[in-house]
PDB file of C-alpha atoms in Angstrom:
ATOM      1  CA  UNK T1010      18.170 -25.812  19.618  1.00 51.00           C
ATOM      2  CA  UNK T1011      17.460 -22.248  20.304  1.00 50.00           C
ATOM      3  CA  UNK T1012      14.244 -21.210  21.973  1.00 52.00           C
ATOM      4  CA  UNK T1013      13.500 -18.647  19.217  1.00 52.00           C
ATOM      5  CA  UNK T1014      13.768 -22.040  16.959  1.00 67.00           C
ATOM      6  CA  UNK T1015      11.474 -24.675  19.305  1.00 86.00           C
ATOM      7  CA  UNK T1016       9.170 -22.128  19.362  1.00 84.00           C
ATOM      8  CA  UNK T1017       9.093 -21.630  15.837  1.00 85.00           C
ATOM      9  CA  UNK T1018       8.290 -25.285  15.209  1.00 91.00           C
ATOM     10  CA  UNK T1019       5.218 -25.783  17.573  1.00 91.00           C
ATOM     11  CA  UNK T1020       3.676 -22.679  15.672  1.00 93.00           C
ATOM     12  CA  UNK T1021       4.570 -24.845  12.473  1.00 95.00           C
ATOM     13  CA  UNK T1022       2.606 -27.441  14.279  1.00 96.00           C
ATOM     14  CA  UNK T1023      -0.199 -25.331  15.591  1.00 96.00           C
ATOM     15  CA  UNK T1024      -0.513 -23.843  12.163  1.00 97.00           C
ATOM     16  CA  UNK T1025      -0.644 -27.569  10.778  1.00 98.00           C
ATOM     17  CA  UNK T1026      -3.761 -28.686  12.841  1.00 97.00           C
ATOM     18  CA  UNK T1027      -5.840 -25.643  12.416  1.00 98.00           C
ATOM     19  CA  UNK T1028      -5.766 -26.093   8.865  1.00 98.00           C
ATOM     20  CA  UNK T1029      -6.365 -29.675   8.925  1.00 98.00           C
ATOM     21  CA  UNK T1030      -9.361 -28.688  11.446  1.00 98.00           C
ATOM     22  CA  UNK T1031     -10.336 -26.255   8.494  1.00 98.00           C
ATOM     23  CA  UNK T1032     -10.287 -29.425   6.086  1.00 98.00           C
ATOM     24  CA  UNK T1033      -7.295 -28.293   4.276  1.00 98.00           C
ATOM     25  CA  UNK T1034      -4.969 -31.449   2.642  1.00 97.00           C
ATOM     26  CA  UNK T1035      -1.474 -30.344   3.613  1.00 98.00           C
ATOM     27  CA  UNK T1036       0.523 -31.509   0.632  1.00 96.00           C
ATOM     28  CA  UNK T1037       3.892 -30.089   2.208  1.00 96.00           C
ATOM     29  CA  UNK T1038       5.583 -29.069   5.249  1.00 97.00           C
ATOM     30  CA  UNK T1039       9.274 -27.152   4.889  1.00 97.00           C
ATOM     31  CA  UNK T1040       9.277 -27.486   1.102  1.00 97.00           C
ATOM     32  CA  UNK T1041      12.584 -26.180   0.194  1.00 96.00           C
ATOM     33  CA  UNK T1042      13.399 -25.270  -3.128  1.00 96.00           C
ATOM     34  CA  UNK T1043      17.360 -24.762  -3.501  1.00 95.00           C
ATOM     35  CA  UNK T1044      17.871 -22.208  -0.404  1.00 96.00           C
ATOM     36  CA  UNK T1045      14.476 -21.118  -0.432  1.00 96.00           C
ATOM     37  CA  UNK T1046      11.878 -22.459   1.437  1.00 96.00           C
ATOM     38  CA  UNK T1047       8.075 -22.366   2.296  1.00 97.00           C
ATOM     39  CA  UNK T1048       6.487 -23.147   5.483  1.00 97.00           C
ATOM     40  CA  UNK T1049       3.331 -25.392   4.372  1.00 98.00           C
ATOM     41  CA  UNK T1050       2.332 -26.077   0.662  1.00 97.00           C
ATOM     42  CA  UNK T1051      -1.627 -26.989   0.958  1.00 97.00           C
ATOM     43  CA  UNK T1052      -4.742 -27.846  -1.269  1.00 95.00           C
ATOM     44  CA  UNK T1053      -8.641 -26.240  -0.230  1.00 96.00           C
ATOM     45  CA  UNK T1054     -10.956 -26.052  -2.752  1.00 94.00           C
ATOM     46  CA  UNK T1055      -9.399 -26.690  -5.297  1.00 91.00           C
ATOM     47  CA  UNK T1056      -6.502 -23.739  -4.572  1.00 94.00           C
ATOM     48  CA  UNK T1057      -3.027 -24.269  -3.651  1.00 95.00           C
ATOM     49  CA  UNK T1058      -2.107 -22.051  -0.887  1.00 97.00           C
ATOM     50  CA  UNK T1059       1.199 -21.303  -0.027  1.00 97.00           C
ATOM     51  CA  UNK T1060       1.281 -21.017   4.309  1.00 98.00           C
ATOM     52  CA  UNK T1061       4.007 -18.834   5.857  1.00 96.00           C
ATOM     53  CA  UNK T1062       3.620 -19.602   9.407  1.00 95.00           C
ATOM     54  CA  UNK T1063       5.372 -16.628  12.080  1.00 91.00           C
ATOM     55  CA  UNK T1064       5.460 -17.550  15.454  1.00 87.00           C
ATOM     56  CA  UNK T1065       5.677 -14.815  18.302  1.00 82.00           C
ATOM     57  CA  UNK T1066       6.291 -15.064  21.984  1.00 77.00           C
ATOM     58  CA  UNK T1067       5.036 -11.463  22.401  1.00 68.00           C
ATOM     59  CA  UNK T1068       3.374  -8.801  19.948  1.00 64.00           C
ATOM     60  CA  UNK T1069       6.168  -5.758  21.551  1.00 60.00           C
ATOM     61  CA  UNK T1070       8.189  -5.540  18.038  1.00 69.00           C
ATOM     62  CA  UNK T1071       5.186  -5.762  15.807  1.00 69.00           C
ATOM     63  CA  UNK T1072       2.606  -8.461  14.990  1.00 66.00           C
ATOM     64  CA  UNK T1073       3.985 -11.431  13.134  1.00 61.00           C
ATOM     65  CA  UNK T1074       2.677 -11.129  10.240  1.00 68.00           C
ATOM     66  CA  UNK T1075       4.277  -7.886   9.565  1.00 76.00           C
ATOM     67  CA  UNK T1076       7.654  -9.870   9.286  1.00 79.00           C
ATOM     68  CA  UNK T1077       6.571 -11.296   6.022  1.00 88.00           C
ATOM     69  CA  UNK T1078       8.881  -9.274   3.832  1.00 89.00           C
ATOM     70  CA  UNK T1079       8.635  -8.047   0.161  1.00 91.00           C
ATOM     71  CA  UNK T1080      11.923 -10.482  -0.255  1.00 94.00           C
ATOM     72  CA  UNK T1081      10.273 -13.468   1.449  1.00 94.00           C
ATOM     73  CA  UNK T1082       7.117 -13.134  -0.366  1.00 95.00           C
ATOM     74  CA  UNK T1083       9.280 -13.439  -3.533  1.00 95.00           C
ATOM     75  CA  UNK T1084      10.606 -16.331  -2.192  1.00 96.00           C
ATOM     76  CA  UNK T1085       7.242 -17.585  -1.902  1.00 97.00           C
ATOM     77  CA  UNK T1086       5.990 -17.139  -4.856  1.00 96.00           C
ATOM     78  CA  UNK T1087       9.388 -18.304  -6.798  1.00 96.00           C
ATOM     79  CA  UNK T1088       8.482 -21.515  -4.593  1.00 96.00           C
ATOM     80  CA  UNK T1089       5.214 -21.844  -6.023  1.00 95.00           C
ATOM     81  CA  UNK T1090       5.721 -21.621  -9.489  1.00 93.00           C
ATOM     82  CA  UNK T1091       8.729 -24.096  -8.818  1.00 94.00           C
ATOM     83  CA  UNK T1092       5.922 -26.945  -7.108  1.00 94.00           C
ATOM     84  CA  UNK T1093       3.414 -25.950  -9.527  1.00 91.00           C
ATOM     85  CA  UNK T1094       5.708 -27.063 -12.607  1.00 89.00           C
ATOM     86  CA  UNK T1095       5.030 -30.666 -11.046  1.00 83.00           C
ATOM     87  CA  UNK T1096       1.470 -30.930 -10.820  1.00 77.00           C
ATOM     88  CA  UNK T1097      -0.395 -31.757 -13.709  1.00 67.00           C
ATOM     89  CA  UNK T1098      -3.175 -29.583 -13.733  1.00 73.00           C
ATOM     90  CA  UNK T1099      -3.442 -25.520 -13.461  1.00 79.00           C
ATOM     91  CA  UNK T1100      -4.300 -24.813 -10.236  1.00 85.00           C
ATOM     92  CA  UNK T1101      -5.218 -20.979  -8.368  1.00 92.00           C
ATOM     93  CA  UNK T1102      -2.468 -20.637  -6.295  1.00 95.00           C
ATOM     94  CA  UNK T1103      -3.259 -18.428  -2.914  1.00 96.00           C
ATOM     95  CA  UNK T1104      -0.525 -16.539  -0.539  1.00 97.00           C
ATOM     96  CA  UNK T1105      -1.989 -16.958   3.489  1.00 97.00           C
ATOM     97  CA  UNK T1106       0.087 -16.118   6.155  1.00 96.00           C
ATOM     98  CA  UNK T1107      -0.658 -17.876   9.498  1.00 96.00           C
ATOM     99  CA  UNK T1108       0.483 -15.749  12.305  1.00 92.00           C
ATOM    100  CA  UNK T1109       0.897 -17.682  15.910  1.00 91.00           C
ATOM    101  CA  UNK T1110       0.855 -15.963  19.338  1.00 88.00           C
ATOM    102  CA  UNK T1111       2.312 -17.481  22.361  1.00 86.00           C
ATOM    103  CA  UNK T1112      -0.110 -16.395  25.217  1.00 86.00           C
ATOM    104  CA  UNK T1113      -0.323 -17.334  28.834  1.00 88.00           C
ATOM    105  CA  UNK T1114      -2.599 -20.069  28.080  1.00 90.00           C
ATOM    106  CA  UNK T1115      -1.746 -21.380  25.036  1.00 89.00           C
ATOM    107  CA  UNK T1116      -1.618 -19.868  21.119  1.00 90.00           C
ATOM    108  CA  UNK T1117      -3.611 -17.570  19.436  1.00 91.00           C
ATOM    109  CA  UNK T1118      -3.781 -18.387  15.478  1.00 94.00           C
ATOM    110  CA  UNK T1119      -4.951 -15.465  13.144  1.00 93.00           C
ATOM    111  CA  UNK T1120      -4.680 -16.980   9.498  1.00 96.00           C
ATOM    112  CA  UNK T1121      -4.939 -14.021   6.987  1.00 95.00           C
ATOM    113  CA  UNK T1122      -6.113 -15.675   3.465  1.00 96.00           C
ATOM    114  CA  UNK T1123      -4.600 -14.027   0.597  1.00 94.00           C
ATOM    115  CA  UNK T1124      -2.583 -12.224   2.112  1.00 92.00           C
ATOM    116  CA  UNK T1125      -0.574 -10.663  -1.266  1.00 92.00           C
ATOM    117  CA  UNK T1126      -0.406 -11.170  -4.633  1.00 89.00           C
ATOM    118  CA  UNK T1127       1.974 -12.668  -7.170  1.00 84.00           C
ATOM    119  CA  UNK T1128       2.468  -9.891  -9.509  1.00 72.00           C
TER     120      UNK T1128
END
């Protein structure tokens, strides 16, 4: 497996734990719908949130969040009126994007809540 790719996965994982430390229910990790797919489906309060995790190993080409674009958001929200067709009640959904630094002593996790809109 690539670095890029390892890497990638233990910000999946880092992104996992901090929102189970926030008291989110994670519902769904790598939920793919046909080619698409979404990082982490959740549940707080009451919202769905759909997670897009981006993992960094530096900030030199831009802050990871700023990879999140106008295509994959579409994916996103394509995904989430996909899983919302199988849950029985109408629930907010929400658009986060966790964005994971590798530093020297560890990761640093900025989580940006509603971070764009399903228009």
């Amino acid at each position: 497996m690539a670095s890029h790719n390892s890497l990638g996965l233990i910000g999946e994982q880092q992104a996992i734990q901090f929102l189970k430390n926030l008291g989110y229910t994670i519902l769904e990790t790598n939920y793919r719908y046909g080619r698409l797919e979404a990082d982490i489906l959740a549940l707080n309060d009451g919202v769905m949130v759909v997670v897009e995790v981006k993992t960094r190993s530096n900030s030199y080409f831009g802050a990871p969040e700023e990879f999140v674009t106008q295509n994959k958001q579409n994916h996103l929200i394509a995904i989430a009126n996909h899983y919302l067709e199988k849950l029985p009640s109408d629930l907010e959904v929400r658009f986060d994007i966790i964005a994971v630094l590798k530093t020297d002593t560890g990761f640093k996790i900025e989580h940006i809540e509603d971070a764009f809109q399903a228009y």
